Backbone as a chain_set.jsonl record, in Angstrom:
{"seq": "XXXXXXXXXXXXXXXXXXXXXXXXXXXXXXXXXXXXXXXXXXXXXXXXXXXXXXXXXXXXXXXXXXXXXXXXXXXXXXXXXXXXXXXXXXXXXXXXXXXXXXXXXXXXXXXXXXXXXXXXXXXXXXXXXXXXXXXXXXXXXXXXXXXXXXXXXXXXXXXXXXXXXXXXXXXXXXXXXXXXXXXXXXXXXXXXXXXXXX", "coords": {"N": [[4.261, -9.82, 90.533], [4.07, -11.623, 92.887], [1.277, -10.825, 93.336], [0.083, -11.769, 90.864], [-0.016, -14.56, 91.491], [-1.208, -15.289, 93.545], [-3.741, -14.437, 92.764], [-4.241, -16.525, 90.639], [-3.694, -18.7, 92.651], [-6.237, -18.185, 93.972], [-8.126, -18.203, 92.061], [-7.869, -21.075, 91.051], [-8.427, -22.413, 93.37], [-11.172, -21.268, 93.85], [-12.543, -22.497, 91.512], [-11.925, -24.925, 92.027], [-13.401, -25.505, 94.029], [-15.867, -25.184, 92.863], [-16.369, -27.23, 91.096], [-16.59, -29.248, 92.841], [-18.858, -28.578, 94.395], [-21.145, -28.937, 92.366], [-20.531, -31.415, 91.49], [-21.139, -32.716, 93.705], [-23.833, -32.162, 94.044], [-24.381, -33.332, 91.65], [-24.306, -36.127, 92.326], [-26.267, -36.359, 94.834], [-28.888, -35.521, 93.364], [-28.908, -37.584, 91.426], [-29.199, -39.582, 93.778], [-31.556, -38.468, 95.314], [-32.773, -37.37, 93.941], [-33.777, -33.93, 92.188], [-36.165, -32.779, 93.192], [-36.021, -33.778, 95.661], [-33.844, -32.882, 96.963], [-31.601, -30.655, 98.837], [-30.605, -27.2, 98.971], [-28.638, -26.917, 101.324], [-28.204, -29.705, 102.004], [-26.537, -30.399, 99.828], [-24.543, -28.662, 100.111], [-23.629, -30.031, 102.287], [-22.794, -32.249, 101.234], [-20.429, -31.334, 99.276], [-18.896, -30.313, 101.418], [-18.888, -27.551, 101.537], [-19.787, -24.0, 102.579], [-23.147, -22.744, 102.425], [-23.218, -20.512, 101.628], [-21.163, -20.428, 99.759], [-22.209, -22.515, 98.246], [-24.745, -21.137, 96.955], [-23.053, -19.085, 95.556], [-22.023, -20.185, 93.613], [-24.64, -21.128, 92.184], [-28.148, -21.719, 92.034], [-30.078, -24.332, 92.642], [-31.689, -24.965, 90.99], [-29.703, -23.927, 88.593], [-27.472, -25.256, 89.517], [-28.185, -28.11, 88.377], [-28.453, -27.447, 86.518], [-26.202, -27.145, 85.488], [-24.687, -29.702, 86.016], [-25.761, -31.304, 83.877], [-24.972, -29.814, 81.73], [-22.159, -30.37, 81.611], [-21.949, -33.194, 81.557], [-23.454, -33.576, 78.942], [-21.503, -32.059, 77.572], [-19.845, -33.971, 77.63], [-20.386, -36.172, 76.428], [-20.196, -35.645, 73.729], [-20.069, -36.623, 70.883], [-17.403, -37.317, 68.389], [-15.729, -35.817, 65.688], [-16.662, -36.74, 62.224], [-14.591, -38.874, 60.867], [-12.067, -38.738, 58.068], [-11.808, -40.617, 56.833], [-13.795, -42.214, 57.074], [-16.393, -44.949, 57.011], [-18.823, -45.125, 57.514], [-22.335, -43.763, 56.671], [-23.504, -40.57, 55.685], [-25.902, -40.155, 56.644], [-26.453, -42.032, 58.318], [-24.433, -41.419, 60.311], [-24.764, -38.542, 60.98], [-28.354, -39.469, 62.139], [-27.601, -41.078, 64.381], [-25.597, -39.576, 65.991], [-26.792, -38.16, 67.775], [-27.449, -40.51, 70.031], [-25.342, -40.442, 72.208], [-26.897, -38.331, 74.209], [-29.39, -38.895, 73.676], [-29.965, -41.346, 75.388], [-28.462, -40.509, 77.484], [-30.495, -38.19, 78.694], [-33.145, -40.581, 79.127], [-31.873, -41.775, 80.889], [-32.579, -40.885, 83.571], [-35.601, -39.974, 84.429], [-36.914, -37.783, 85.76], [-35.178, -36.109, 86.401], [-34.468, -35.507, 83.959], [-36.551, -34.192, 83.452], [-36.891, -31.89, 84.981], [-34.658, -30.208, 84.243], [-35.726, -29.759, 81.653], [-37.68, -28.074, 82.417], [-36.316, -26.156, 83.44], [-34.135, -25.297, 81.427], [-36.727, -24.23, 79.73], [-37.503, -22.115, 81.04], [-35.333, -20.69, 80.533], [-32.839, -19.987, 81.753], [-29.73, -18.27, 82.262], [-27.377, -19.372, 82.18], [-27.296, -20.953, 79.659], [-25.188, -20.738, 78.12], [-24.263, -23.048, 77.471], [-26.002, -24.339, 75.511], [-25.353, -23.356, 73.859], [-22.947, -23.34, 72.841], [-23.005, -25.833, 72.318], [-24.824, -26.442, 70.266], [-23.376, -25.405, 68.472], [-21.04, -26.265, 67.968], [-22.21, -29.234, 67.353], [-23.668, -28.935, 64.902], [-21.281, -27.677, 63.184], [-19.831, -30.461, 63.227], [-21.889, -32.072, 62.098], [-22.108, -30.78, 59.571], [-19.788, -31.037, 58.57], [-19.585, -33.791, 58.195], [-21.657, -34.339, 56.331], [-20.343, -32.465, 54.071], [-18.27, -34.057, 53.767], [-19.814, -36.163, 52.104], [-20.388, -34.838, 49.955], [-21.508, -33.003, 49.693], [-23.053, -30.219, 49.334], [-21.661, -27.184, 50.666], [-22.9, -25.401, 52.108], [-25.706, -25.941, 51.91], [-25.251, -28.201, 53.286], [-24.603, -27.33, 56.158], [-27.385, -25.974, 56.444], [-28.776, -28.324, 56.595], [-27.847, -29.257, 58.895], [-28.303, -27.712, 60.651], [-31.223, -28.202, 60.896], [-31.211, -30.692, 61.782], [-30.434, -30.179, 64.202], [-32.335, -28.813, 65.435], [-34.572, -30.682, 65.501], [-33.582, -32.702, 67.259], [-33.717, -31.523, 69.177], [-36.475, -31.398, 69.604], [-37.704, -33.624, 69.712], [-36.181, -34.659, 71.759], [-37.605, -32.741, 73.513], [-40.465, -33.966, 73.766], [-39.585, -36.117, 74.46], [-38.999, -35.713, 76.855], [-41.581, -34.885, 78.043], [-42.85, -36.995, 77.852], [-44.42, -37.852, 75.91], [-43.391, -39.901, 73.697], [-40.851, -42.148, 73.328], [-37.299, -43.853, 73.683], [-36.974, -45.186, 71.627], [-38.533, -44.563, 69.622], [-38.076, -41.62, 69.304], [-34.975, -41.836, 68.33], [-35.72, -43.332, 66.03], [-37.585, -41.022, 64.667], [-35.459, -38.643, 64.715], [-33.787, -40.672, 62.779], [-35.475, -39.993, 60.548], [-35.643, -37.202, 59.942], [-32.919, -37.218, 59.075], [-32.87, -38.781, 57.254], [-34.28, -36.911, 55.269], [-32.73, -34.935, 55.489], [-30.47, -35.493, 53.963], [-31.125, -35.812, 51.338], [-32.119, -33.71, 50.692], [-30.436, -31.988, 51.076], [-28.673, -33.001, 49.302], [-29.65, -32.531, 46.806], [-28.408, -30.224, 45.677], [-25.972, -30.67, 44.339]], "CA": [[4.377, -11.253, 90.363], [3.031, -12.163, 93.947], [0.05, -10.444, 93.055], [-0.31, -12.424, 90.224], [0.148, -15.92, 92.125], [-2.266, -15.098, 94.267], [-5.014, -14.441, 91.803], [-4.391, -17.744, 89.867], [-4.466, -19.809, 93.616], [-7.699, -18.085, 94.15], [-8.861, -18.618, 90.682], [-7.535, -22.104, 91.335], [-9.488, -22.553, 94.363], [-12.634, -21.091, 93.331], [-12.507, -23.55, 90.075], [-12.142, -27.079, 92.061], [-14.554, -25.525, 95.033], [-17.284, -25.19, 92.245], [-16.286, -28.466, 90.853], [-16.673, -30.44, 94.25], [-20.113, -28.479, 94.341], [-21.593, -29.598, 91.198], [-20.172, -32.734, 91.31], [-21.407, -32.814, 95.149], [-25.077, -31.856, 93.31], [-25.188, -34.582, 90.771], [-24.92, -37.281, 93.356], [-27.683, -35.838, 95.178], [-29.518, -35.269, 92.301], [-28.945, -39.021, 91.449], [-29.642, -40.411, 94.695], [-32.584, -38.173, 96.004], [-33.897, -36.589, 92.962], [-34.508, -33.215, 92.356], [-36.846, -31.951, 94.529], [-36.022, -34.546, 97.542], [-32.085, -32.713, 96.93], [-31.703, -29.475, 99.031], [-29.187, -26.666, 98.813], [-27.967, -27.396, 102.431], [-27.275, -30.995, 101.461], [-25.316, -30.187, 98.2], [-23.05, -27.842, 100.897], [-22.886, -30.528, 103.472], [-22.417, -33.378, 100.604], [-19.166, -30.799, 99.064], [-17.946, -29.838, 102.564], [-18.499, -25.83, 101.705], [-21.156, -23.327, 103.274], [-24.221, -23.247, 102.045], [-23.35, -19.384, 100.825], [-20.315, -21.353, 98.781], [-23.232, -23.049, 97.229], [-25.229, -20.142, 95.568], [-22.19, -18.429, 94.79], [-22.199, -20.913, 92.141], [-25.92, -21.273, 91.625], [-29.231, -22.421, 92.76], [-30.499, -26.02, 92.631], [-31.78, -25.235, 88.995], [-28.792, -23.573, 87.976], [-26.58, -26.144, 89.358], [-28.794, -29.088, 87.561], [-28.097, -26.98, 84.74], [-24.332, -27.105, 85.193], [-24.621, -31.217, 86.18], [-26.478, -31.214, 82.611], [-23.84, -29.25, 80.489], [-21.255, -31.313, 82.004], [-23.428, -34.568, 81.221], [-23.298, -33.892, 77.483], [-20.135, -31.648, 76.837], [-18.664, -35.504, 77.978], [-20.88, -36.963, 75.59], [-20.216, -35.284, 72.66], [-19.738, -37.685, 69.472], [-16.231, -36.811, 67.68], [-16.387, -35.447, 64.247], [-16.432, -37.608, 61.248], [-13.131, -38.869, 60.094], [-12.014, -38.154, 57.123], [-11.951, -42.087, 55.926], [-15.081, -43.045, 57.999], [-17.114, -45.243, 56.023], [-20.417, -44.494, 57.753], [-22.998, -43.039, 55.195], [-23.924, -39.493, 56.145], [-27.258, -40.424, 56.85], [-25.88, -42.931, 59.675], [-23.482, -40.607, 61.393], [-26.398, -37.596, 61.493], [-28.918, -40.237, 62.553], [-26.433, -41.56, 65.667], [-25.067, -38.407, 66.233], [-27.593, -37.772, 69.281], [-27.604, -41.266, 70.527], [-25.663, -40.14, 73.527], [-27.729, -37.584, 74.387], [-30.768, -39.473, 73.864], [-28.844, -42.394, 76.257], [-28.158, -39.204, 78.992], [-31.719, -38.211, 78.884], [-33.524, -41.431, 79.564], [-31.218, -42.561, 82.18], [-33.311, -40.261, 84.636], [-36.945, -39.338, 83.774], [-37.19, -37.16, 86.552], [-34.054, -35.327, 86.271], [-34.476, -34.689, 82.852], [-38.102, -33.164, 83.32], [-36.679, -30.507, 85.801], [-33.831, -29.731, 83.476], [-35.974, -29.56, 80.497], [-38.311, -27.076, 82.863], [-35.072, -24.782, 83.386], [-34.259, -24.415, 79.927], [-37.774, -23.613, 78.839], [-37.449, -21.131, 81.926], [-34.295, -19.341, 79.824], [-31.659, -19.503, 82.451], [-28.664, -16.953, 81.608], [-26.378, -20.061, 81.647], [-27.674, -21.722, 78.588], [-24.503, -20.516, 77.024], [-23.493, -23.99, 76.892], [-26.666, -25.297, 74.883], [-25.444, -22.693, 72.543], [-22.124, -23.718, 72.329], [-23.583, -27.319, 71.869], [-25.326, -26.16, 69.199], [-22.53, -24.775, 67.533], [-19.889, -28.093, 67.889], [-22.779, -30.462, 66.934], [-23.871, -28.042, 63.589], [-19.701, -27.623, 62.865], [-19.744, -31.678, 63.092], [-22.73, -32.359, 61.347], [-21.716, -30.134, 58.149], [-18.586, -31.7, 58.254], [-19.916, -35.284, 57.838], [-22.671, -34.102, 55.322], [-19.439, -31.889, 53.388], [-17.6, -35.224, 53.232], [-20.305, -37.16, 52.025], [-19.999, -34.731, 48.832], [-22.939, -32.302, 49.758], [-22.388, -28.456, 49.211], [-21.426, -26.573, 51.656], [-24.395, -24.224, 52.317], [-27.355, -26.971, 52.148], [-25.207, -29.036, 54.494], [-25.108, -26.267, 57.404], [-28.898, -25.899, 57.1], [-29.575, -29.651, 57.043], [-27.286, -29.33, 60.348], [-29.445, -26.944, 61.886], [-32.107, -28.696, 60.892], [-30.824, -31.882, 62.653], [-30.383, -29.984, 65.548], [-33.648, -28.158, 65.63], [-35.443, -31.958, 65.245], [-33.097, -33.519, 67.982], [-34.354, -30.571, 70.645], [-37.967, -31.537, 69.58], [-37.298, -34.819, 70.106], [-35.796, -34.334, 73.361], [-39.247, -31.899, 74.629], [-41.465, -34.469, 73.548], [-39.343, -37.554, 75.189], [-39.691, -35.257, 78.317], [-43.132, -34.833, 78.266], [-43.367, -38.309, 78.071], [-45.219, -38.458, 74.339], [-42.252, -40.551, 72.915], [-39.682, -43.231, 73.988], [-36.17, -43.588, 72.934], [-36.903, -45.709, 70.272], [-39.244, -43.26, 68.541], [-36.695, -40.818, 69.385], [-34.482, -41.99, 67.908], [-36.665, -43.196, 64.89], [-37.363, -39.764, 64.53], [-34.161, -38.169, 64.387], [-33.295, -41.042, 61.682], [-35.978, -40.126, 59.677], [-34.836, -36.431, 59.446], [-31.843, -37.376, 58.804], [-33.048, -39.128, 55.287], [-34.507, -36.241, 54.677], [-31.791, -33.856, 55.042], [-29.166, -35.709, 53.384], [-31.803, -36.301, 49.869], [-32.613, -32.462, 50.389], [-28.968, -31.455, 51.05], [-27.9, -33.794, 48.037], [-30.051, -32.247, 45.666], [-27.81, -28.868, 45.054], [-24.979, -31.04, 43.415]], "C": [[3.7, -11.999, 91.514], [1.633, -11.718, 93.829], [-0.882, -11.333, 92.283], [-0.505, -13.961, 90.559], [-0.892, -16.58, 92.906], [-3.35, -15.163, 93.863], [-5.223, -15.852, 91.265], [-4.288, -18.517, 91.472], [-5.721, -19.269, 93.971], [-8.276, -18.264, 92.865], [-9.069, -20.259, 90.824], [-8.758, -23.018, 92.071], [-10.704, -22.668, 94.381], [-13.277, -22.396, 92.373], [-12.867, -24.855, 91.08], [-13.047, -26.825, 93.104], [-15.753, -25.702, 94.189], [-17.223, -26.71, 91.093], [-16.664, -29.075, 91.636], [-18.361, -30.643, 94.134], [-21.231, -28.869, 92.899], [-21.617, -31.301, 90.891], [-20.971, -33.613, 92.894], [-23.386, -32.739, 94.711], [-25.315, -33.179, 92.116], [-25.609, -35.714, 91.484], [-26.283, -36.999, 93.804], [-28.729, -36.211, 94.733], [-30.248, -36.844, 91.735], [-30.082, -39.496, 92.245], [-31.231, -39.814, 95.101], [-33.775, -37.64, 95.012], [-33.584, -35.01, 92.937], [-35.19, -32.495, 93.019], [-36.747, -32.611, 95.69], [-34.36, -33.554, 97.542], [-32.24, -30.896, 97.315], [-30.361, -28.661, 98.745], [-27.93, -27.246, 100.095], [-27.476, -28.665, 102.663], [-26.067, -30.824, 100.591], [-23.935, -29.516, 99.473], [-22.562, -28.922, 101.814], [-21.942, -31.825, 102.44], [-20.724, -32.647, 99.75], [-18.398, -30.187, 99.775], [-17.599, -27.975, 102.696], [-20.169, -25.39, 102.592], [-22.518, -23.386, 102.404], [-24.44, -21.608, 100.951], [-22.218, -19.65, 99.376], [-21.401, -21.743, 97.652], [-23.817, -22.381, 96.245], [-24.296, -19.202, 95.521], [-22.083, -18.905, 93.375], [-23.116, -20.347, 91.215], [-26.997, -21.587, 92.569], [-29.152, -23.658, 92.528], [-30.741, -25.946, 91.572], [-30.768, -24.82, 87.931], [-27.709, -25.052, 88.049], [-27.244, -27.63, 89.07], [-28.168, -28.727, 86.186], [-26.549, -27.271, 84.372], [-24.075, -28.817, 85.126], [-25.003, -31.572, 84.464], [-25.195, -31.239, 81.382], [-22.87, -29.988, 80.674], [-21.155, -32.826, 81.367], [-23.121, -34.784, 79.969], [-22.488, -33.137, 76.969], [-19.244, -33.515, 77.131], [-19.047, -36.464, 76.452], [-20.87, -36.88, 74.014], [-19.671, -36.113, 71.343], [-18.358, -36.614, 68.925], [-16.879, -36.826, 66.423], [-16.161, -36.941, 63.306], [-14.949, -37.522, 61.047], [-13.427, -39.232, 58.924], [-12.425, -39.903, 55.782], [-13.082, -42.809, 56.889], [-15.67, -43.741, 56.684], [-18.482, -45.418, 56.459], [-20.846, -43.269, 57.175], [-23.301, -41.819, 56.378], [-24.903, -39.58, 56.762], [-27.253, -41.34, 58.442], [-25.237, -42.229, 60.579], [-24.845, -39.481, 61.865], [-27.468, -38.409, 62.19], [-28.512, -40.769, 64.26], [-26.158, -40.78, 66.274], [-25.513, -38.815, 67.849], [-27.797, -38.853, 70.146], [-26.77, -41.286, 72.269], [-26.458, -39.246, 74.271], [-29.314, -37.913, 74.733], [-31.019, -40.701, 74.906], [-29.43, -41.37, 77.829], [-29.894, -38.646, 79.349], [-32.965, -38.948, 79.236], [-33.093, -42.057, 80.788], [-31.788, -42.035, 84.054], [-34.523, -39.26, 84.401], [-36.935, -38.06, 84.337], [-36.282, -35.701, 86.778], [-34.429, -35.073, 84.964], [-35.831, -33.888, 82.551], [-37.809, -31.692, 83.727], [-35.769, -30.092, 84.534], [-34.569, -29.07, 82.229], [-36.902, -28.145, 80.795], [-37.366, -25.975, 83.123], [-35.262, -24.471, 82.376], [-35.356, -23.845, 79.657], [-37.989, -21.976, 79.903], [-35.965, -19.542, 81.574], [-33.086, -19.061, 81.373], [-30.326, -18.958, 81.675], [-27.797, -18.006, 81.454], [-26.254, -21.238, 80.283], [-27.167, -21.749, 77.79], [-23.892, -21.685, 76.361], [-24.29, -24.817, 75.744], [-26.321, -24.456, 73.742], [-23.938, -23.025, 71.817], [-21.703, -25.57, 71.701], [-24.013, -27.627, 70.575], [-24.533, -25.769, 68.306], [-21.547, -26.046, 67.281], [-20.985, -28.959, 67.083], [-23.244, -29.729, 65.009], [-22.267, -28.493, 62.734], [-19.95, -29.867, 62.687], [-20.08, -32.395, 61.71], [-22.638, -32.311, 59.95], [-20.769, -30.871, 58.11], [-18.722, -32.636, 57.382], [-20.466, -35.071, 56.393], [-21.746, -33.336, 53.919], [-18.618, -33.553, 52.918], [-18.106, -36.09, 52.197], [-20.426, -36.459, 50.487], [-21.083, -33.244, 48.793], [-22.578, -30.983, 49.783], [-22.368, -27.882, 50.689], [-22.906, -25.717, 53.143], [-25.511, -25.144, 52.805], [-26.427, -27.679, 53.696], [-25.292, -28.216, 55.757], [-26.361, -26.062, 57.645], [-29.369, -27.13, 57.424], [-28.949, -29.958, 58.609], [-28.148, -28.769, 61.133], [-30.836, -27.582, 61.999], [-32.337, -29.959, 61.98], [-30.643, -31.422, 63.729], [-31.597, -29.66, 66.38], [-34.658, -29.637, 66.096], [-34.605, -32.703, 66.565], [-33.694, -32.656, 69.105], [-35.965, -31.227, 70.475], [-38.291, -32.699, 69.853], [-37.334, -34.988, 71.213], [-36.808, -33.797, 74.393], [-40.014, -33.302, 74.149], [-40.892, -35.853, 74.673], [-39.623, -36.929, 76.712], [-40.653, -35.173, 78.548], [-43.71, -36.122, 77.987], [-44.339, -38.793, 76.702], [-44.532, -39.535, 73.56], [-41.71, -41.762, 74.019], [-39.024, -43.305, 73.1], [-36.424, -43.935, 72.138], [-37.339, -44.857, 69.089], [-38.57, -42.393, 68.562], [-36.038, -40.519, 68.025], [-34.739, -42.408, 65.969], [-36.935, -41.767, 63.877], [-36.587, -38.81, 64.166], [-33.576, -39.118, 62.952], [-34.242, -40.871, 60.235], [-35.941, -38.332, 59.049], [-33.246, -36.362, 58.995], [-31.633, -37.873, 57.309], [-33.126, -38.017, 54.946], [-33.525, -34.97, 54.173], [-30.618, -34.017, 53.848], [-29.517, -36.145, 51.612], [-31.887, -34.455, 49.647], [-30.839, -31.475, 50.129], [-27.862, -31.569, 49.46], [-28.029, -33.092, 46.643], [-29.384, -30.732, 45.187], [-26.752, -29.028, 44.524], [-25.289, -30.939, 42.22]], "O": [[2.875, -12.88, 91.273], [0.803, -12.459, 94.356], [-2.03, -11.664, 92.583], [-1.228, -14.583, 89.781], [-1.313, -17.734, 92.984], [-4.145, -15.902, 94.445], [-6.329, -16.368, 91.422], [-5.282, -19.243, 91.453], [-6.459, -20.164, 94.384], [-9.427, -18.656, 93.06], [-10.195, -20.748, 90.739], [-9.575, -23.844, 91.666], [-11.369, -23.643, 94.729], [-14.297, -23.047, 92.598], [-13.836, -25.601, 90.946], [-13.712, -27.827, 93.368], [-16.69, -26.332, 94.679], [-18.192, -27.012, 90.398], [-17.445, -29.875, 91.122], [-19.045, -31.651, 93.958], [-22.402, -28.99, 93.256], [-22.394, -32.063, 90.316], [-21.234, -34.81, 93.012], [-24.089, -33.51, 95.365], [-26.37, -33.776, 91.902], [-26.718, -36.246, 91.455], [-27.29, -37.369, 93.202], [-29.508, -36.992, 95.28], [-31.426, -37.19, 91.636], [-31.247, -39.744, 91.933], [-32.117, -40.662, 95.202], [-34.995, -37.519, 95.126], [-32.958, -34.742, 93.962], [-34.72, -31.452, 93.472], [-37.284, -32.178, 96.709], [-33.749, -33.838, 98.572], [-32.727, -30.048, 96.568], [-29.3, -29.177, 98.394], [-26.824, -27.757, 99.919], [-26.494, -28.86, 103.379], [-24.887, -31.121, 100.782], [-22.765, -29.884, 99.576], [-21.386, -28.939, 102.177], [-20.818, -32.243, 102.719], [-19.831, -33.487, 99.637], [-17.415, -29.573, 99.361], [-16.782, -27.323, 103.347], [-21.135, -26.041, 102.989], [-22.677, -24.372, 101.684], [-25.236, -21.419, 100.031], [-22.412, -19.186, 98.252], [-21.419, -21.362, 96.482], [-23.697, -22.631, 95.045], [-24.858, -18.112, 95.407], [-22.061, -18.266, 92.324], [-22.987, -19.647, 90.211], [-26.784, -21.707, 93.775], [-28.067, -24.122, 92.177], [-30.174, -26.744, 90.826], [-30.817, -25.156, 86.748], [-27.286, -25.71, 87.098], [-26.637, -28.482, 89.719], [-27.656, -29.337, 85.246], [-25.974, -27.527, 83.314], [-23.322, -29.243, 84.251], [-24.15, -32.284, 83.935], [-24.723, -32.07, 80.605], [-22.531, -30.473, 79.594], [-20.197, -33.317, 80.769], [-22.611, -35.848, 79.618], [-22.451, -33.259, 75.744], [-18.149, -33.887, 76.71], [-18.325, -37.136, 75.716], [-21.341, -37.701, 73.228], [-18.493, -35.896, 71.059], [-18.357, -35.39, 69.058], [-17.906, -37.378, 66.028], [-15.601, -37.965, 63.7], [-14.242, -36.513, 61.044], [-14.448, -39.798, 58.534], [-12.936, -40.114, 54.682], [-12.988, -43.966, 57.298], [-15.514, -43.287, 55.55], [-19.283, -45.897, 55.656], [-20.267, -42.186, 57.089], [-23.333, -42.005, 57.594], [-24.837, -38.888, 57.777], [-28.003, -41.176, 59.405], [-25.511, -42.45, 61.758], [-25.634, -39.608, 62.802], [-27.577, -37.861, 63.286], [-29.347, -40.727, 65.164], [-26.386, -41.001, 67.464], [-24.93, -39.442, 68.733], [-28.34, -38.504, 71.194], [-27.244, -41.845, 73.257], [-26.683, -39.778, 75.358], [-30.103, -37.478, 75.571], [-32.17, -41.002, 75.224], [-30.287, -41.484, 78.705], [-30.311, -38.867, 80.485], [-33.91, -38.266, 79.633], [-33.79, -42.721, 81.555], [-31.552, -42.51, 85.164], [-34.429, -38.045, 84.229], [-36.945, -37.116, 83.546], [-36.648, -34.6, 87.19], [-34.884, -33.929, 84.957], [-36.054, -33.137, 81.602], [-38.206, -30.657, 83.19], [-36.45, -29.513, 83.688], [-34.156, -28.001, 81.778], [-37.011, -27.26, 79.947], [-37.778, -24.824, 82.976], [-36.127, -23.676, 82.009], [-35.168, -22.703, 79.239], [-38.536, -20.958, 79.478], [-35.735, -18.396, 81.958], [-32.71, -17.964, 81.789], [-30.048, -19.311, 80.529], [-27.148, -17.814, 80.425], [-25.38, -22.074, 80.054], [-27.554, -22.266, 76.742], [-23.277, -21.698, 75.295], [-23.737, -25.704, 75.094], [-26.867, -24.694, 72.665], [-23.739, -22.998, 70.602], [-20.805, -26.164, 71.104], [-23.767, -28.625, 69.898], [-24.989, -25.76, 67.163], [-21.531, -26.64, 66.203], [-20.546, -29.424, 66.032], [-22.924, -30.409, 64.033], [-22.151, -29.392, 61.901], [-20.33, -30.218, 61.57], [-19.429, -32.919, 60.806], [-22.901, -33.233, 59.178], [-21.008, -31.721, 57.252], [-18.302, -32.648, 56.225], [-19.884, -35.521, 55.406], [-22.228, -33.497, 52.798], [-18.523, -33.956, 51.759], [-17.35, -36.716, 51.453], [-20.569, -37.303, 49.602], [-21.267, -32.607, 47.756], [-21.561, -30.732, 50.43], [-23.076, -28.236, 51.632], [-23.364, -25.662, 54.284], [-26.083, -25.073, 53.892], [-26.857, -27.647, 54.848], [-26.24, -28.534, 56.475], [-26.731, -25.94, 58.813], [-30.208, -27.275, 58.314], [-29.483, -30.756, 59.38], [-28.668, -29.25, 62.14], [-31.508, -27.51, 63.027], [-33.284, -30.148, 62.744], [-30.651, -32.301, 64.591], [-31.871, -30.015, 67.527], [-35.433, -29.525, 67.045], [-35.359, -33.597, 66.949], [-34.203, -33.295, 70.027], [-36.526, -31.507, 71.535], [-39.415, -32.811, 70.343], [-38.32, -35.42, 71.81], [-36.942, -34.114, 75.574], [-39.606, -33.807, 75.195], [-41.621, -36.424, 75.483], [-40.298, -37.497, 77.571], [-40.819, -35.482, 79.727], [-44.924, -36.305, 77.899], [-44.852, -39.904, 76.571], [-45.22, -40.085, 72.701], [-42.106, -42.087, 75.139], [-39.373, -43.068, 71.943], [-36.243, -43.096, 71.256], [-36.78, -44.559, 68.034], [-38.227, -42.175, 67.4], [-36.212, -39.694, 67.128], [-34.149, -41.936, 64.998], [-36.575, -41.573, 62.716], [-36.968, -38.059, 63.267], [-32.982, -38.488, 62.077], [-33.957, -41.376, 59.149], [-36.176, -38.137, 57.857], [-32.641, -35.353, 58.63], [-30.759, -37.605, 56.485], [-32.187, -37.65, 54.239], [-33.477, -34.321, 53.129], [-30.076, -33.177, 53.13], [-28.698, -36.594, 50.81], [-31.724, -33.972, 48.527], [-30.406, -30.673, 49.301], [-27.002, -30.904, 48.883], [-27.211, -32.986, 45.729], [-29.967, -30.145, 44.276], [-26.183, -28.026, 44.092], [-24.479, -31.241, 41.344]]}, "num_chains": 1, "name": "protein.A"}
């Protein structure tokens, strides 16, 4: 039983030390940028060592974690059950925080977008992103009367088109509006293509 007490205050511990640091990393991140934002700041700005620090992560890992954080907050709730926004509107919207969180720092979201395409091992969260916003998506598109089956692919579809979206607004070819444009104009399409297996 003391054994066990022990484990959960070091579990404990560990947990809000790599909170501080992350959270100690977005500021940063904020204020200096990116590449002006060193590791040895992030440790002095969360009061741990600087080996505290990449215990976590690196600077691109812990962007990555500031990131996942960023838009697990942002995540749109599912459709309710008496919503009276058309399918086509909720799918369309969906990504509007996301597309919000991504503009709000060009610079930050370039590096980030250069991780991911770099395949960091913690990307488990864009997968569990991918899985909540899909699960959502179908939902809405199931409500709206649409079979089961089509609506899960027009989900993936909508997800697939919101990432492409997202590389292109990073690379600076786009702006939100088109974005967003964009995303609402797969969103007709899924929900005419989805429709048609009633």
């Amino acid at each position: 039983m003391f054994s066990e007490r022990v484990q959960t205050t070091r579990a404990e511990r560990k947990r809000r030390t790599t909170t501080r640091i992350v959270e100690a990393a977005g500021r940063l991140f904020q204020e200096r940028g990116f590449q002006g934002t060193t590791v040895r700041q992030i440790a002095a700005e969360a009061d741990v060592s600087v080996g505290a620090v990449m215990a976590v992560g690196d600077k691109e890992s812990l962007l990555g974690l500031v990131y996942d954080q960023a838009i697990a907050a942002r995540v749109p709730a599912p459709p309710a059950a008496e919503s009276a926004a058309s399918a086509v509107d909720y799918l369309a919207h969906y990504f509007d925080p996301f597309l919000d969180l991504f503009t709000e720092n060009d610079e930050l979201a370039r590096s980030y977008f250069r991780a991911l395409t770099r395949g960091r091992p913690e990307n488990a969260a864009l997968g569990g992103l991918r899985t909540l916003t899909e699960d959502n998506l179908t939902a809405a598109m199931v409500r709206a009367g649409m079979p089961a089956s089509r609506a899960r692919h027009g989900a993936q579809v909508m997800f697939t088109s919101y990432l492409g979206e997202l590389m292109l607004l990073a690379a600076r070819s786009t702006d939100r509006q088109q974005a967003a444009a964009g995303i609402r104009r797969t969103a007709e399409f899924v929900t005419v293509c989805a429709g048609e297996g009633r």
